[in-house]
Every structure is written in C-alpha cells, then in structure tokens.
Tab-separated table of C-alpha atoms and ligand atoms in Angstrom:
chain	number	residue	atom	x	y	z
A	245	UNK	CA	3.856	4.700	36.759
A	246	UNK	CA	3.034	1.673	39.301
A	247	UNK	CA	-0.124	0.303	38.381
A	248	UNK	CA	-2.389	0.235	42.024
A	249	UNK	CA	-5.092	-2.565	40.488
A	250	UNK	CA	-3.473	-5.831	41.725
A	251	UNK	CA	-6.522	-7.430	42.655
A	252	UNK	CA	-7.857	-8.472	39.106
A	253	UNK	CA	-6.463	-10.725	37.531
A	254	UNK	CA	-5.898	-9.959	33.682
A	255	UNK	CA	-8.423	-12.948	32.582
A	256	UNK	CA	-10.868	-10.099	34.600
A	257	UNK	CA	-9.860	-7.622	33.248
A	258	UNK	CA	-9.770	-8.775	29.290
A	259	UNK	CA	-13.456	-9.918	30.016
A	260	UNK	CA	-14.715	-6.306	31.841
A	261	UNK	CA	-13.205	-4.539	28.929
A	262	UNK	CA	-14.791	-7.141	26.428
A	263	UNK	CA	-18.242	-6.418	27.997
A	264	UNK	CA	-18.199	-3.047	28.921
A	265	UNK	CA	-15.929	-1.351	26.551
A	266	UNK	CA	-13.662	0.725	29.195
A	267	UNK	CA	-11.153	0.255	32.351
A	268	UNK	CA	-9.744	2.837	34.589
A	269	UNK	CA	-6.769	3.968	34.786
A	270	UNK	CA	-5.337	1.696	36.922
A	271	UNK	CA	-6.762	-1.324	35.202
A	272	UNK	CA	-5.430	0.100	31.836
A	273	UNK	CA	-2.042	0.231	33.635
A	274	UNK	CA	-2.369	-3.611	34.576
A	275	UNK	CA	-3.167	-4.445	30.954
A	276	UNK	CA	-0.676	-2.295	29.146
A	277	UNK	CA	1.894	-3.389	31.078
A	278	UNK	CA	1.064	-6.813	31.503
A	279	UNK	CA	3.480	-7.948	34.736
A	280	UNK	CA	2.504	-11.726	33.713
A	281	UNK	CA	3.543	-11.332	29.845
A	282	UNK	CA	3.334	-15.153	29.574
A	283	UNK	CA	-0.255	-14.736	30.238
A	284	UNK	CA	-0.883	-12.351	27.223
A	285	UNK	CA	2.224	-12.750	25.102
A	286	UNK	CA	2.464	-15.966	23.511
A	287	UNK	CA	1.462	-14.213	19.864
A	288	UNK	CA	5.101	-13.757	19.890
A	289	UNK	CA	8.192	-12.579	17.948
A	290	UNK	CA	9.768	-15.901	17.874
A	291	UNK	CA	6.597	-17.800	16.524
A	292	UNK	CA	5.098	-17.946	12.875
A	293	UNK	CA	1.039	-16.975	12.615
A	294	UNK	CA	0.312	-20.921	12.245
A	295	UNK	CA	1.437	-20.922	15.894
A	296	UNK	CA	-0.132	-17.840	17.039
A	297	UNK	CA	-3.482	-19.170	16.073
A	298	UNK	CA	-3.077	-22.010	18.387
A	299	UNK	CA	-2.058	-20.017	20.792
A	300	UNK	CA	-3.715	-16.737	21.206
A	301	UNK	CA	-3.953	-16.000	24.755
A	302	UNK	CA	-7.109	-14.126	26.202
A	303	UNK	CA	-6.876	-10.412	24.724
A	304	UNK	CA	-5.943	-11.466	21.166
A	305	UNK	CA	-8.669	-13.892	21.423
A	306	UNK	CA	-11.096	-11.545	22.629
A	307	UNK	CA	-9.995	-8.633	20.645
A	308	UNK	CA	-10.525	-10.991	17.413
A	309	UNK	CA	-13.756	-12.242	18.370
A	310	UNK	CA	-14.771	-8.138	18.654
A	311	UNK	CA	-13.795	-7.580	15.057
A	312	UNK	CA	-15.426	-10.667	13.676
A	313	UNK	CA	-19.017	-10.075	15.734
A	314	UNK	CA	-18.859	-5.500	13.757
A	315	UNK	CA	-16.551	-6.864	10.765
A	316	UNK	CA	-16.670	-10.426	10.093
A	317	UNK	CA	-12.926	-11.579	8.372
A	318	UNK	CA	-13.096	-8.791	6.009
A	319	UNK	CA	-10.230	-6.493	5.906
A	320	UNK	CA	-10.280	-3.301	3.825
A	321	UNK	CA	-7.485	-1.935	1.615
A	322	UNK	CA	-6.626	1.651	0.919
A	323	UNK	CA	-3.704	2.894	-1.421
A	324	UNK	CA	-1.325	4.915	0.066
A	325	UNK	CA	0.201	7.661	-2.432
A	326	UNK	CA	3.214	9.133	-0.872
A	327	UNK	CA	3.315	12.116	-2.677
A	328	UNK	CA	6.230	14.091	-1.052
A	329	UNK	CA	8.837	13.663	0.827
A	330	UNK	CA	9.422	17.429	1.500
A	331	UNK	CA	9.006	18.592	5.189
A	332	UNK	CA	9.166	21.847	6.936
A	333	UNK	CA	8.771	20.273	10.402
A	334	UNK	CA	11.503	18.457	12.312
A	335	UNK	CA	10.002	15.927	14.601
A	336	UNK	CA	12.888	13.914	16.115
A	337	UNK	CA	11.425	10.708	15.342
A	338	UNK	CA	11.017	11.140	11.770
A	339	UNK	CA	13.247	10.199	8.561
A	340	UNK	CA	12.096	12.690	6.386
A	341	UNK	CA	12.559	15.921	8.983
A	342	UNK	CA	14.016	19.112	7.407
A	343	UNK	CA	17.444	18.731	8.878
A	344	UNK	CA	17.626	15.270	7.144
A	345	UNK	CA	19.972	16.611	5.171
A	346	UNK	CA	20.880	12.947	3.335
A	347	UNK	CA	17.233	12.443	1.609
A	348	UNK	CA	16.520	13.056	-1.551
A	349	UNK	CA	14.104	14.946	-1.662
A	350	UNK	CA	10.915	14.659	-4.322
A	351	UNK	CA	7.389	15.558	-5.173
A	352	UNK	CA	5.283	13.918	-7.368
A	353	UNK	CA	3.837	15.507	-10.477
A	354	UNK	CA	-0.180	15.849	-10.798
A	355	UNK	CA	0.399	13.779	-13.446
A	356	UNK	CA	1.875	10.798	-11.468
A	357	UNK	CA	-0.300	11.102	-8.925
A	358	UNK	CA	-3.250	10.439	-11.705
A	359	UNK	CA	-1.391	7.878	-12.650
A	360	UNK	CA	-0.647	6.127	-9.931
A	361	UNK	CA	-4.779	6.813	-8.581
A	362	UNK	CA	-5.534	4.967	-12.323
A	363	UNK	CA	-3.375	1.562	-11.223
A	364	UNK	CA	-4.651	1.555	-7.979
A	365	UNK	CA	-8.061	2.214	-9.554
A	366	UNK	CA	-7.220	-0.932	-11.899
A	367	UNK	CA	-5.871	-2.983	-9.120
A	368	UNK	CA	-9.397	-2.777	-7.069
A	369	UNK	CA	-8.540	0.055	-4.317
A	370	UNK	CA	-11.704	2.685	-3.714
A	371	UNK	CA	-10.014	5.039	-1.384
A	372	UNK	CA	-6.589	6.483	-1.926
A	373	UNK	CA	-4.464	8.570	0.558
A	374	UNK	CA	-2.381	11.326	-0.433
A	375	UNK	CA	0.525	11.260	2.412
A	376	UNK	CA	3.060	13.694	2.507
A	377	UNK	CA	5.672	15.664	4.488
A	378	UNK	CA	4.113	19.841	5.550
A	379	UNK	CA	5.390	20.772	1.828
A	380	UNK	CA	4.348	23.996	1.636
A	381	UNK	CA	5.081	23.476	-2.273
A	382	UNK	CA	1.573	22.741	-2.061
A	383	UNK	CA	-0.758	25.774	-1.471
A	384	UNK	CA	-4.555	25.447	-1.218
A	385	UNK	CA	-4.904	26.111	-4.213
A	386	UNK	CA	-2.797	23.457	-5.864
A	387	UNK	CA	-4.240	20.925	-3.291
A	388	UNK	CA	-7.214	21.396	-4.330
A	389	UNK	CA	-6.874	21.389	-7.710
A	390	UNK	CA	-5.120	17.976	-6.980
A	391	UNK	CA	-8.270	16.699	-5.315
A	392	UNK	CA	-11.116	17.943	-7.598
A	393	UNK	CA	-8.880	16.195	-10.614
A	394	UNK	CA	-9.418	12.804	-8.439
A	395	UNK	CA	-12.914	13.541	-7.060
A	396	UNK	CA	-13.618	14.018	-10.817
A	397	UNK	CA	-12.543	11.159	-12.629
A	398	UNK	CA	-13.429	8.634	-9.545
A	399	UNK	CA	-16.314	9.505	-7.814
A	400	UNK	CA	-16.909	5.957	-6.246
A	401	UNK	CA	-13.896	6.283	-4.451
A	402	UNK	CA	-13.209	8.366	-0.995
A	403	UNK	CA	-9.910	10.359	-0.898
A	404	UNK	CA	-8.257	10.740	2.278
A	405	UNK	CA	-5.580	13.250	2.773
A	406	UNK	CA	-2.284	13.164	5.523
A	407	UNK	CA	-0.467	16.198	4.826
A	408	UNK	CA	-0.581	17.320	8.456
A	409	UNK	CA	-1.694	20.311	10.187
A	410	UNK	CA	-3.222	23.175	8.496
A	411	UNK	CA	-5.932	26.056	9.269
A	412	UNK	CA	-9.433	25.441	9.254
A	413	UNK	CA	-10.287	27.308	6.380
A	414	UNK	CA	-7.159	25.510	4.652
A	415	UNK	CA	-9.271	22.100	5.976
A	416	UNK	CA	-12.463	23.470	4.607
A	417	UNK	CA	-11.404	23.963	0.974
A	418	UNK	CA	-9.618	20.691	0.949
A	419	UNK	CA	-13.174	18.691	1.872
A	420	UNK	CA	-15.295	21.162	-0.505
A	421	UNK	CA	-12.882	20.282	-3.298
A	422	UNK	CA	-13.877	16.219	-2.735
A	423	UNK	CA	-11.677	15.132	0.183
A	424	UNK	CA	-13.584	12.305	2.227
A	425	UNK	CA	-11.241	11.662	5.229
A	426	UNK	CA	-7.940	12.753	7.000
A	427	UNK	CA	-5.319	11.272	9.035
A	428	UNK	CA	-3.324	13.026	11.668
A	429	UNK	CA	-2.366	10.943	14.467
A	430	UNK	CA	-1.767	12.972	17.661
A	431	UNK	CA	1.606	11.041	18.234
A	432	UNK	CA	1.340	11.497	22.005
A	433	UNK	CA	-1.385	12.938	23.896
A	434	UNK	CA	0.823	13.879	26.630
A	435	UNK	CA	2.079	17.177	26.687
A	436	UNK	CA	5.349	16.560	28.250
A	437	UNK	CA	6.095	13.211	26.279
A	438	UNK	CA	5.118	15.429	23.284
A	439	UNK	CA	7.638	18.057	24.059
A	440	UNK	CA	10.633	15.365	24.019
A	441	UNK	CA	9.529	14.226	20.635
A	442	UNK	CA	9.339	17.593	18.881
A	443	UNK	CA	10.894	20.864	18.497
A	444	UNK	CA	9.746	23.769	20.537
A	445	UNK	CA	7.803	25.526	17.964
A	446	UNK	CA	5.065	22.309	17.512
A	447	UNK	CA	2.281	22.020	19.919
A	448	UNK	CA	-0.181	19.498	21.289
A	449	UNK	CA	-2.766	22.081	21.228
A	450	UNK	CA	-2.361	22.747	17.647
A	451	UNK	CA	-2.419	19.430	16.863
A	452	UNK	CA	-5.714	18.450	18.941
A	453	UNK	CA	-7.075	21.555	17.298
A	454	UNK	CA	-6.827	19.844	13.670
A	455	UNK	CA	-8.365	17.366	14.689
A	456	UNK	CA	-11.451	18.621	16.441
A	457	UNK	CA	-11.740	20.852	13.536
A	458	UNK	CA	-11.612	18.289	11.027
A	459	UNK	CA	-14.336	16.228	12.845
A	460	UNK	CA	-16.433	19.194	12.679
A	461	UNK	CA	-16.007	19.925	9.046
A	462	UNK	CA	-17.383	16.509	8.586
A	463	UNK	CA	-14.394	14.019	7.900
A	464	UNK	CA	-13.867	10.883	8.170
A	465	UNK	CA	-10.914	11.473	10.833
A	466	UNK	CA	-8.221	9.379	11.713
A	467	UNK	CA	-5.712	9.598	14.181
A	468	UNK	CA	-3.193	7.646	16.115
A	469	UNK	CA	0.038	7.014	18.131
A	470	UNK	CA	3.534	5.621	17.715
A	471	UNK	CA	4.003	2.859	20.151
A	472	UNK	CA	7.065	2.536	22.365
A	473	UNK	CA	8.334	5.675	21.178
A	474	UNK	CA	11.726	7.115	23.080
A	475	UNK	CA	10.585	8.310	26.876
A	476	UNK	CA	6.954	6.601	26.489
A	477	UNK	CA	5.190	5.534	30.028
A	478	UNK	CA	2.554	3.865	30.429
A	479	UNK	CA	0.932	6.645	31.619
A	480	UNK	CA	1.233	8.172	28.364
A	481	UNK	CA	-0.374	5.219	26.491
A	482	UNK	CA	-3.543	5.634	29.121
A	483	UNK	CA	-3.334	9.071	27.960
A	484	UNK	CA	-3.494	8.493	24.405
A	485	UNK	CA	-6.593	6.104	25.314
A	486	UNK	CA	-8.233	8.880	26.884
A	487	UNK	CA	-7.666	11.127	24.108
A	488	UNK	CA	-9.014	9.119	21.505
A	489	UNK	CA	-11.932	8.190	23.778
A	490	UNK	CA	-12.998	11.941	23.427
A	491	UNK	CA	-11.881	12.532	19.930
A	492	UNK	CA	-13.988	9.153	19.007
A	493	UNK	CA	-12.148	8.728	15.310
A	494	UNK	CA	-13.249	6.998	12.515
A	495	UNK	CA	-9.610	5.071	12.179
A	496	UNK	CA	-6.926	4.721	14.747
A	497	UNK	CA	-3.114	4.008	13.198
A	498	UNK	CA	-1.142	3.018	15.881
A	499	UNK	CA	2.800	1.416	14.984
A	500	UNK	CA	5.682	0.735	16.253
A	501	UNK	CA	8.394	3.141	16.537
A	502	UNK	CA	11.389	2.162	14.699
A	503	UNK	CA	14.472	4.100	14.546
A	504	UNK	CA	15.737	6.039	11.529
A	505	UNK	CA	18.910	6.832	10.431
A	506	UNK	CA	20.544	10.488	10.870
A	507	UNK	CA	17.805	11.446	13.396
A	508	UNK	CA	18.403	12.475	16.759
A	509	UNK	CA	16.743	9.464	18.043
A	510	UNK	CA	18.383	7.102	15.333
A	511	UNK	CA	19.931	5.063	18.542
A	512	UNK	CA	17.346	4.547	20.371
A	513	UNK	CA	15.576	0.892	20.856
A	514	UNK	CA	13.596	-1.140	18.287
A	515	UNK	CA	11.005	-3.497	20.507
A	516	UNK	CA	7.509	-1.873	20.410
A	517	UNK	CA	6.648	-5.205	18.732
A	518	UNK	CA	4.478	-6.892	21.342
A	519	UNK	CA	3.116	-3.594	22.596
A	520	UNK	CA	2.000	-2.899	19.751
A	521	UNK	CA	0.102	-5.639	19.269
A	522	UNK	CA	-1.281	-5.266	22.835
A	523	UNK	CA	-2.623	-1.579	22.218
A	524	UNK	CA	-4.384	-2.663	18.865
A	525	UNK	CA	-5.721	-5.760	21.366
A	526	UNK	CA	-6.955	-3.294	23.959
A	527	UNK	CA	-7.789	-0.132	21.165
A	528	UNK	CA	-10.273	-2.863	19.310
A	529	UNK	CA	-12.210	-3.442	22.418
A	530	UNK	CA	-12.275	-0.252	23.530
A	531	UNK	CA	-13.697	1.197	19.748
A	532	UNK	CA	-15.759	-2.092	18.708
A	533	UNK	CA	-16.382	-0.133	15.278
A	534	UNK	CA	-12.641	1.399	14.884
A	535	UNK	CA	-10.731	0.886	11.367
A	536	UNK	CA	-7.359	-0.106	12.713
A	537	UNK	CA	-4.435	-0.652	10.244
A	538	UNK	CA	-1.584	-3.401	10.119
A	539	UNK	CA	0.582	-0.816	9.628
A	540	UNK	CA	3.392	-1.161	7.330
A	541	UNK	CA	5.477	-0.254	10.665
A	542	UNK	CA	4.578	-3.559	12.213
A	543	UNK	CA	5.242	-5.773	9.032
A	544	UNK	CA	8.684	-3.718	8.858
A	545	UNK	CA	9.591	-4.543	12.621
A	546	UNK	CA	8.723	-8.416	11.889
A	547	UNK	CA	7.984	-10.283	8.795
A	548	UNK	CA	4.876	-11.158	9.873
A	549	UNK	CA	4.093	-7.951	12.003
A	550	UNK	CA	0.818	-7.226	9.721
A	551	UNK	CA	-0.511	-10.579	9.778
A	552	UNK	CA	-0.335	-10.462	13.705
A	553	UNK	CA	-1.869	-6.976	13.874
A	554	UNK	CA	-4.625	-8.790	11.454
A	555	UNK	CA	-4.692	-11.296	14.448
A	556	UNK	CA	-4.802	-8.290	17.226
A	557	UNK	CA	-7.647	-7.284	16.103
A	558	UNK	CA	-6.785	-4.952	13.085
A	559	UNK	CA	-8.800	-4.763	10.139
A	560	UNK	CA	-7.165	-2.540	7.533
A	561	UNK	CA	-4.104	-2.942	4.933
A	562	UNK	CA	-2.533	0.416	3.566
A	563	UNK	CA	-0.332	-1.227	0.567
A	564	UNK	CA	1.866	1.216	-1.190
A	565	UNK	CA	0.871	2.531	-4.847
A	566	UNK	CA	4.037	4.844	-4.776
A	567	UNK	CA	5.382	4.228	-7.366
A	568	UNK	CA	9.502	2.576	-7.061
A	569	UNK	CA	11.826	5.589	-7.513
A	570	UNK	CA	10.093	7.693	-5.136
A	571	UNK	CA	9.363	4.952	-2.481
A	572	UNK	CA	12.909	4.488	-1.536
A	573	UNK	CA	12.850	8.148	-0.588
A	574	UNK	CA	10.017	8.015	1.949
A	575	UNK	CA	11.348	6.199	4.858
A	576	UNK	CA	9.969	7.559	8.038
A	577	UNK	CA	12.106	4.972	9.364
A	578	UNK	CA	14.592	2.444	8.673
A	579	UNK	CA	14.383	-1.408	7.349
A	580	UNK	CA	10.892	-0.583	5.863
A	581	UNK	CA	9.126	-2.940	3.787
A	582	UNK	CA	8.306	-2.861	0.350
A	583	UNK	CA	10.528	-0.482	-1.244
A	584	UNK	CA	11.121	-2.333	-4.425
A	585	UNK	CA	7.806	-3.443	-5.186
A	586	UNK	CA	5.438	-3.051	-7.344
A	587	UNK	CA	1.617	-2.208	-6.600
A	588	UNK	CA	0.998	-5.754	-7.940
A	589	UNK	CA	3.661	-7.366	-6.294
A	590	UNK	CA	2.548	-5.831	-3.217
A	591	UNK	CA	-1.406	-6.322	-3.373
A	592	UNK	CA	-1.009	-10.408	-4.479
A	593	UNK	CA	1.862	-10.979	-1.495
A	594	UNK	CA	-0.767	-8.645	1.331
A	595	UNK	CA	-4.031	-10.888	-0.596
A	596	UNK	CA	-1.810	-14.111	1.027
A	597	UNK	CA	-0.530	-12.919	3.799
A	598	UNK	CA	-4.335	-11.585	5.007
A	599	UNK	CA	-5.913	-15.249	4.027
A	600	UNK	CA	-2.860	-16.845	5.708
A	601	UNK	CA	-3.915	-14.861	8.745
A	602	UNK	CA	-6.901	-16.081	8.210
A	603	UNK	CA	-9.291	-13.117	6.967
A	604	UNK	CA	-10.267	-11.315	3.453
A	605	UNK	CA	-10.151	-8.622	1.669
A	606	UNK	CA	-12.887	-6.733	0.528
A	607	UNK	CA	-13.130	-3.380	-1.144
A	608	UNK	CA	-14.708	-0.068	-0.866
A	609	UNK	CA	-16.375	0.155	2.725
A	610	UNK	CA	-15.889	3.108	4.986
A	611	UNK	CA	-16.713	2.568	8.936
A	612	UNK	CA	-20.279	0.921	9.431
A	613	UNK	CA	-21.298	3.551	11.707
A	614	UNK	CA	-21.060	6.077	9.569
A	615	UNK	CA	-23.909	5.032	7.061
A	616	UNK	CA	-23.275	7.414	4.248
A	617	UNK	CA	-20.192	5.504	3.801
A	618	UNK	CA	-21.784	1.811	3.162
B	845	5AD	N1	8.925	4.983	13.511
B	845	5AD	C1	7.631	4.621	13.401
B	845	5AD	N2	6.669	5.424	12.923
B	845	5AD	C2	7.041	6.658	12.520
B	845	5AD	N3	6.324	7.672	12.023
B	845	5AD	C3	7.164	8.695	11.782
B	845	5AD	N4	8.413	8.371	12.119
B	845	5AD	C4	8.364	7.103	12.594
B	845	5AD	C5	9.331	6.212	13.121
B	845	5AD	N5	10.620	6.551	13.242
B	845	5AD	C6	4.878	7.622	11.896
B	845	5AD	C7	4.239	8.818	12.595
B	845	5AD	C8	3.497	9.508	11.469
B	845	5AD	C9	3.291	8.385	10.466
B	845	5AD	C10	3.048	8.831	9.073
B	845	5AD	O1	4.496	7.655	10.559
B	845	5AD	O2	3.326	8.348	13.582
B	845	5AD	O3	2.279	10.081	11.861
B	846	FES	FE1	4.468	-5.158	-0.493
B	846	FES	FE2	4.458	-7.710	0.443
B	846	FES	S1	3.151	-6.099	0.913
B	846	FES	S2	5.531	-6.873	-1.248
C-alpha cells in the first residue's frame, strides 16, 4: 500500500494522534511505515535501554507520557499457566499446531494447576491465565470445574482464560463458573491476510464472533495481533487498528512473529522488532486506557525486547508460573525465553528489568475504566 499523506510531517502526526486519539488511513500508513525511520527509530536493536532513554524519539516519547498521565510507572503482572499444549487447530504460524508431530504433547493435572495458582498466589500475582492449545480434552464441564476450584479458594483474584474459540453458551458457563476475562487475539483482521495464515476450515468471522460475544457476556476481553507476520501490509496493520477501534478491548497483546521450527512458515523472517514497538507506540495513543503487554515474544526476539515495550508504552508483564517440565513443551515459537526458570527466578529478574526500564510493579488492578475492577 503507498501511503497518499506526504504532507505531514511525522512530528504532526505523533502530536494529532497524541491530542486527538485517531489518524486516517493514510496518516496511519505514514506512521506505520515510517519512510524516515531515523526519525522514529532510534529505540533500537543495537542499543541497551540506558540509551533508549536518552534517546526516545517523538512517538515513544509521547506514547510514554500517555501511559504515565492514565497509569503512572506502574506496571501490572499476571501469571500465565500454560496448561496444555494439545491443539486441534493448525494455524501455520504456530509451534504447537496438530501436525507438529515433534512436540510432546501434555496437559496439566487439576492438581498442578492448583498448585501452580498457590505459588503464584504466594509470589504476589492476583490474576492468573489459563492458556492453552483448542484441547478438546477439556469439555465444559471439566473447565468449569477447573475454574470454580480457583474462583473458590481465591476470590481476590480475577481468572482469565485463552483457550480459544468456543460457543457462546460454552463462553457463558465458563464466566458463571468465576472466569473474569478472556484473551483471543484476532491475529489479523484482514480476511485475505487471515486466509494465508490458517487452514481453510478457520474463519475471521468466527473469530470476531468470540469476541463480540464475550464482550457481551461481560468479560474483561482481550485481543490482539502478531506483528510482521508472513504476507503482512500495512494495510493490514490499519486494519487491525480499525478492528480493535470497534471491538474497544480491555487488553491488546500485540508481538512479534517469530518463526518456529517444523511449521510451514518455520523459514520465514525474524525482524518485527521495531514494528512492534511502533504499533504498541501508536496502539497506546490510540486506547489511552489499554492494558498492553511486553510480551514474552518481544523479550524472546531481543534481550531487552520487554523493557522497550515497557518504554513503548506497554504496561503489563505476563511472567510464566508453568511450571519447568511442561514449559519447554509450549513454544509457540522458537528461541523463547524463560524455559528453565523458575516462577521466582522469573518474577525477581522481570522486578529489575521493569525498574531498570524505569517503572514498577504493582499488583491486583484490572483496567481503570472498568470500575468494578479497582
Ligand atoms: N510467533 C509469535 N507469536 C506467535 N503466536 C503463535 N505463534 C506465534 C509465533 N510463531 C501468538 C499468537 C497467539 C499467542 C498465544 O501467541 O498470536 O494468539
Ligand atoms: Fe523469566 Fe527473566 S523473566 S527469567
């Protein structure tokens, strides 16, 4: 797509978005792709955070001064439980698709899962997320038994669910058993981008259904996009924008895509890096109120990928309560980070790396516009 808006400059545009919360299309297009990348890009691979505080160019700098005006320096933690690594879907992107025929595969047992709820409980996390591959090990009924067992013994906490797309009813049971919120990011919000990423028999519209009917059931919803994904345009990424403009969710989880091993798209490139950073620059701006991750994507594709999503505007850690011998069997995607630690290990090294960033961690908040979750 050839962006039309060469008239502003993108000092212009980085302040109309700052003030008024929206560009068109074509100003979008400018910003995205950013033809004078020494103008926005100096939060860079090749420099440490110490240097990218110096030199945060306009949209960092903006986006930043967004999130401290709703959120101050806090950043909010939520333990991710990845609970299995079964899948009956086949997304070409993905490490852990059904014709991934080298993972192991596992579930955890209820058991482990309380387990693993009690040290996150211990460590300081309120909200945990259950993430998983569609298993359809896991009927309703067993999900829900799952949930009421956590909703029981910690009701100060919110549990979110990502187990992917279900029916409404399924949806429905899950929140009346004690689920808070869900993530399902849309992925693409292009139907023909989303058609090179999947296999014929996933759709769009099924997926944009969950979501609408999750809102309505009264999550907290989030969704999100993979960033420089194979075949992404621009166009796409205004796209996504758009979508999410109409969805308005409570968290957007936007990473880099990074190429796994043994999937058809295992060869393709690994430099969504400063993209990514862009989008979370542009997505704060655009959704002042927004819970946006560091995703464990970005620390994966650089060391200090988190601490510069803290610096894009991002405001949320997911660390990983999973416990060891199953982590190394959840990789979405190669080279990803913390497979051998321990929650512990993992919450002290994200406490520095969010204070190196300069920021803090705080527990137990939900988004501040939706008051019930204070
Ligand atoms: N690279 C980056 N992110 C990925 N995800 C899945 N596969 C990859 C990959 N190869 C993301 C998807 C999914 C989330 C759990 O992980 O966006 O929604
Ligand atoms: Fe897991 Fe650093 S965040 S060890």
């Amino acid at each position: 797509m050839k962006c039309l808006s060469k008239d502003m400059t993108i000092q212009g545009l980085v302040d109309k978005l700052y003030n008024s919360g929206n560009l068109d299309d074509d100003e979008l297009c400018k910003l995205i792709a950013d033809d004078e990348k020494n103008d926005l890009c100096k939060l860079h691979v090749e420099k440490s955070v110490e240097l990218c505080k110096l030199e945060q160019t306009s949209l960092f700098k903006m986006a930043d001064s967004k999130r401290r005006e709703i959120y101050g320096e806090d950043v909010y933690i939520r333990g991710l439980i990845e609970m299995t690594n079964y899948c009956k879907n086949d997304c070409f992107y993905c490490g852990i698709r059904r014709s991934n025929s080298c993972v192991k595969r596992y579930r955890m047992t209820d058991d482990e899962i309380m387990s693993t709820c009690q040290r996150g409980y211990e460590l300081g996390f309120r909200t945990f997320v259950l993430q998983g591959g569609e298993d359809s090990f896991y009927t309703d009924s067993k999900m829900c038994e799952i949930v009421s067992k956590i909703r029981n013994r910690y009701p100060d906490c919110a549990i979110t669910l990502s187990i992917g797309e279900k029916s409404r009813e399924s949806y429905k049971a899950y929140f009346e058993a004690g689920a808070n919120r869900y993530l399902l990011r849309h992925e693409t919000a292009s139907d023909s981008h989303y058609r090179k990423l999947h296999p014929d028999y996933m759709s769009l519209d099924n997926r944009k259904r969950c979501l609408y009917d999750l809102k309505e059931i009264g999550y907290q919803v989030g969704s999100g996009f993979m960033v420089g994904s194979p075949y992404q345009t621009t166009d796409d990424l205004i796209k996504d924008i758009r979508f999410l403009q109409d969805l308005d969710p409570d968290m957007i989880g936007i990473g880099p895509f990074i190429p796994a091993a043994n999937t058809p798209f295992e060869k393709f490139a690994n430099d969504g890096l400063e993209l990514t950073l862009r989008m979370i620059a542009i997505l704060r701006l655009i959704f002042p109120y927004a819970l946006i991750p560091a995703t464990t994507a970005l620390g994966s594709i650089h060391p200090e990928g988190r601490e510069m999503g803290l610096m894009s505007g991002a405001n949320v850690i997911m660390p990983n309560l999973t416990p060891t011998q199953n982590r190394k069997n959840y990789k979405l995607y190669d080279n990803k980070i913390c497979m051998d630690d321990d929650p512990e290990i993992c919450i002290g090294c994200i406490e520095n790396r969010v204070s190196k960033a300069g920021y803090k961690i705080v527990n137990n908040i939900g988004n501040p516009k939706r008051k019930e979750f204070k």
